[in-house]
Structures are given as C-alpha cells and as structure tokens.
C-alpha cells in the first residue's frame, strides 16, 4: 500500500466519530497492521536491539506511548521498551551496541541508549506498589507483560508490540480506546490516581495533545480526588501544564482542569475568573473570554506557518499570557453607578499575580518575566483609538515591548472576542494602522535598537564625573528624550545633557 494511502487509512480508522462493536475487529486488525507499518520506519534500530535480546534469551516489547503514537501515525525517534531482563543484563546488552548509554533511571529499572538517530529507554517489567502518601513507588520487578501493562496510566498507553516477532499485546483493550478516542484506565481510576495523582494532570494533557475524551468514570475520579494533587511537586505540575498548553487542543485540557477542580490546587486564578463579567464583552464571563483568547492566540500562531516552518512550534509564553491576561479582573472589579462594571488597572494587578503564580510553579525566570510583561502590556493598545498616538507613544510601545513585540501583536489581536462585527473590524483596522506606523518608524529610526544619543562613557566625559548613579540618571533622561523626539544630532544631545545637569544642580562647564 502506498505511504499516502496508509496514512489516510490510519486517520480514517482512529478518527471515526462512532464505531460499532461489530466493526472494531476489522478496524483493529487494520490499525494493528498500520502500527506495524509505522514501526518499520525505525525497524533497523528496534529490530537489531530485539534480536540481541532474543539471542540472549530475553523478550523485548515496544510499549506505551510509542505504540499509541504508531497507531496514530505519529511515531517519533524516541522509543520506549519493556523487557523481562533485569537492569544488569540490559546494560550488558546495550554497552557494545549503542553509541551512548545512560543509567540515570536505573533505580527504577530504566536504562537509556542512543544509536543512529534513535533514542531508546528500556525498563524491566514492573509490578510496583505505592505508599499513597508520596508519588514514589516501591520498585518491584515483575515477570509478566500483562502485569506491567496493568500498572500503566491509561489503556491507550497499555499496549505493546513484541519484537522481533511483531505480535500485538493488548490485554486491556487499548486499541478500542484509540479507535473510539477515549481515555480510560487499565485498573479503576481511583486505584490509578491514588498510586500517582500526577496521572490526573496527564489525563488533561492527553485531552489537549490527542483530542481524546476522558471516560465518565475518569472524570468522576478526578473530581473526587483533586485534593490528591497536593502530593505532587510544583516542578512536575509545571511540566504537565506546559505540555497541556502546547497541545493541539489546549482549551479542552484547561476546561477539564477547571471542571474537575484540579485547577484549584495548581492554578486557582483560573476558576476565580468564572462569572466575573467582562466590561467589554458582557456576553461572556472573564473565564470563558480567556479561553477564547487562548484559542485565537493559537490560531494566530498557526497562521504564521510558512514553507520553511509548516507547523510552527507551540509558543508557551504566548499561550500562557493569553490564558492569564485577565486574572487581575476579580481583584479589581468595581460596580459603577448605572449598572456598569469596571476593572481599573487589572493589567497591573494581573501581571503581579501571574509572576507570583508562575514562581510558585517553578517556571524559569525568562518565562515568568515574559508572561508577566505581556499581561502588563496587553491593555496598552486600547489607548490608541483611531490613531491619536504620537510617534513618541508608538516608540514607547515598541521599546516597552522589546523582544516581546511579535507576541504582543498576537495577544492584542487575540483579545478581541466581541461578536459585534463592526467593532471587531474597527479594532482590527486600528491595530493594522499601529503595526504600519511601527514599521514606518522602525525603517526610519531602527526602533529595535533605541538607545540614548550619548553613551555612558561620553556622559561621564562631558560632565566630568566618575561612574555612579548620576550617570544612570542622565542616561535614562536622554533615552526618554530620544523616545519623545526621535534621533537627535550630536550637538543637540550634548546641549540637552548640559541642560538636564544644570536642572539637577550639577556644576558643569560646556567645553565640547
């Protein structure tokens, strides 16, 4: 079968909205064959490895997300295996085969290796038990592939393909879950989530990444056990939240977090936005408005696709800023006479709240800074009106945004969710005009590198002063003047420096 036809067949099989039980057998057989076709893409490495294990008397299975992704036609170069061999035997089999071997996960029975562009992780069968206080299991090695698959998070990740035989192992009906696009657990959800509460976040993440629907019993267990998320470290929560936001359907994942109560334990600012009426868009509460802004930001991200980058990388900073841009509204809500509602300075309060929450989730400093600055700046454009800004105001907008300007463009455009077509078109035209003015001024003045017309060394020489706070104050004053007036001639900049110095009571002699 040609490659294109295979891909169409796989997509047809796993994306049907409804599948009768009588059809599952035929679809399952075709899907299994399609999965094997996907596996052939990495067969040279995978089968070499499998033959080594078989010759040594051990069994090797491609397992978990690798099999799921093969069924979905999206297999990557990172493969997960499980085996009945114990870690010392696995190491021995890898050492003279792989280009690189690492054992950072060996206490959990996992070794990693790299060969010819493919990364593999091999874990000995597990039959762990959990104390259900922490997330740390008591590692127990098992002897059965079925028992190993039972301890996995979801049925779509509880399938295996034995290599080199290429036999499909699916004791918990994961293939049907893939075909039906359902997310369920091999054991009961309560058992699974009690063992590892992080799995509840993984459920929301898979909803975002794969577009699957969680089974009713999974959603119910998430509601019952949301408080168990307190057992999970902020770093792990941060990782899952980032993956969720970078999925293809981030709104669905966020809605699941909020609807099940999980958001209360990781991002409580989100549910706090519900029912807070937005003064510009009174047909939506702030929470629903923020979800729409998130979706529209993702659409703008994808609209930037090009021949060189047909599938742009998800922009975590933009998506996080879109989700959090209005979190300051509940704290700043005021009811005005006449029935209106205002949220004065919600961007200032929201920026502080975003910074505090992202710090608590242990995000890197650059992500915290970028997201909070976008939240702070997202409302600035609404003073632009019909183009009343001076060139000085445009320069300040660009300078304050700095490297975030392309993201700020997308965020401001995404923030327009009004159903009033005339108003939406007017906002769009205004922002088109602002971008055109930015481009014109940038051409004339190189806005990306706005600096004072005199540097620190020249300021010290002209004023006859040593390094210290006065130099910085003078530099900032000259930068403000530069933003207001645009570029100045050297003599004009020197005269401005002397004028400022005299106003500050600094004794200077104009000797230029």
mmCIF file of C-alpha atoms in Angstrom, residues 2 68 73 80 110 114-115 127 130 174 178 182 185 208 211 218 275-276 315 354 357 367 369 371 379 438 449 483 512:
data_model
loop_
_atom_site.group_PDB
_atom_site.id
_atom_site.type_symbol
_atom_site.label_atom_id
_atom_site.label_comp_id
_atom_site.label_asym_id
_atom_site.label_seq_id
_atom_site.Cartn_x
_atom_site.Cartn_y
_atom_site.Cartn_z
ATOM 1 C CA UNK A 2 1.430 3.460 -0.876
ATOM 2 C CA UNK A 68 -0.090 4.576 20.790
ATOM 3 C CA UNK A 73 0.674 7.681 12.631
ATOM 4 C CA UNK A 80 10.107 3.054 24.976
ATOM 5 C CA UNK A 110 15.362 2.051 33.336
ATOM 6 C CA UNK A 114 21.227 6.230 21.620
ATOM 7 C CA UNK A 115 22.027 4.673 18.250
ATOM 8 C CA UNK A 127 4.930 -4.704 39.497
ATOM 9 C CA UNK A 130 2.750 2.661 46.257
ATOM 10 C CA UNK A 174 -6.296 -0.057 24.462
ATOM 11 C CA UNK A 178 -7.656 4.590 20.388
ATOM 12 C CA UNK A 182 -11.463 7.549 24.666
ATOM 13 C CA UNK A 185 -7.521 3.430 32.890
ATOM 14 C CA UNK A 208 -5.141 18.580 24.855
ATOM 15 C CA UNK A 211 -8.117 15.334 21.390
ATOM 16 C CA UNK A 218 -12.156 9.004 34.883
ATOM 17 C CA UNK A 275 -18.780 34.660 36.461
ATOM 18 C CA UNK A 276 -16.710 37.848 36.583
ATOM 19 C CA UNK A 315 4.590 29.217 21.871
ATOM 20 C CA UNK A 354 0.969 35.972 37.073
ATOM 21 C CA UNK A 357 1.803 32.021 40.403
ATOM 22 C CA UNK A 367 9.195 32.619 31.153
ATOM 23 C CA UNK A 369 9.292 37.734 33.086
ATOM 24 C CA UNK A 371 4.438 36.221 30.560
ATOM 25 C CA UNK A 379 -4.214 46.671 27.512
ATOM 26 C CA UNK A 438 5.652 50.852 13.808
ATOM 27 C CA UNK A 449 17.931 49.394 18.985
ATOM 28 C CA UNK A 483 11.772 58.364 22.629
ATOM 29 C CA UNK A 512 32.549 70.399 23.903
#
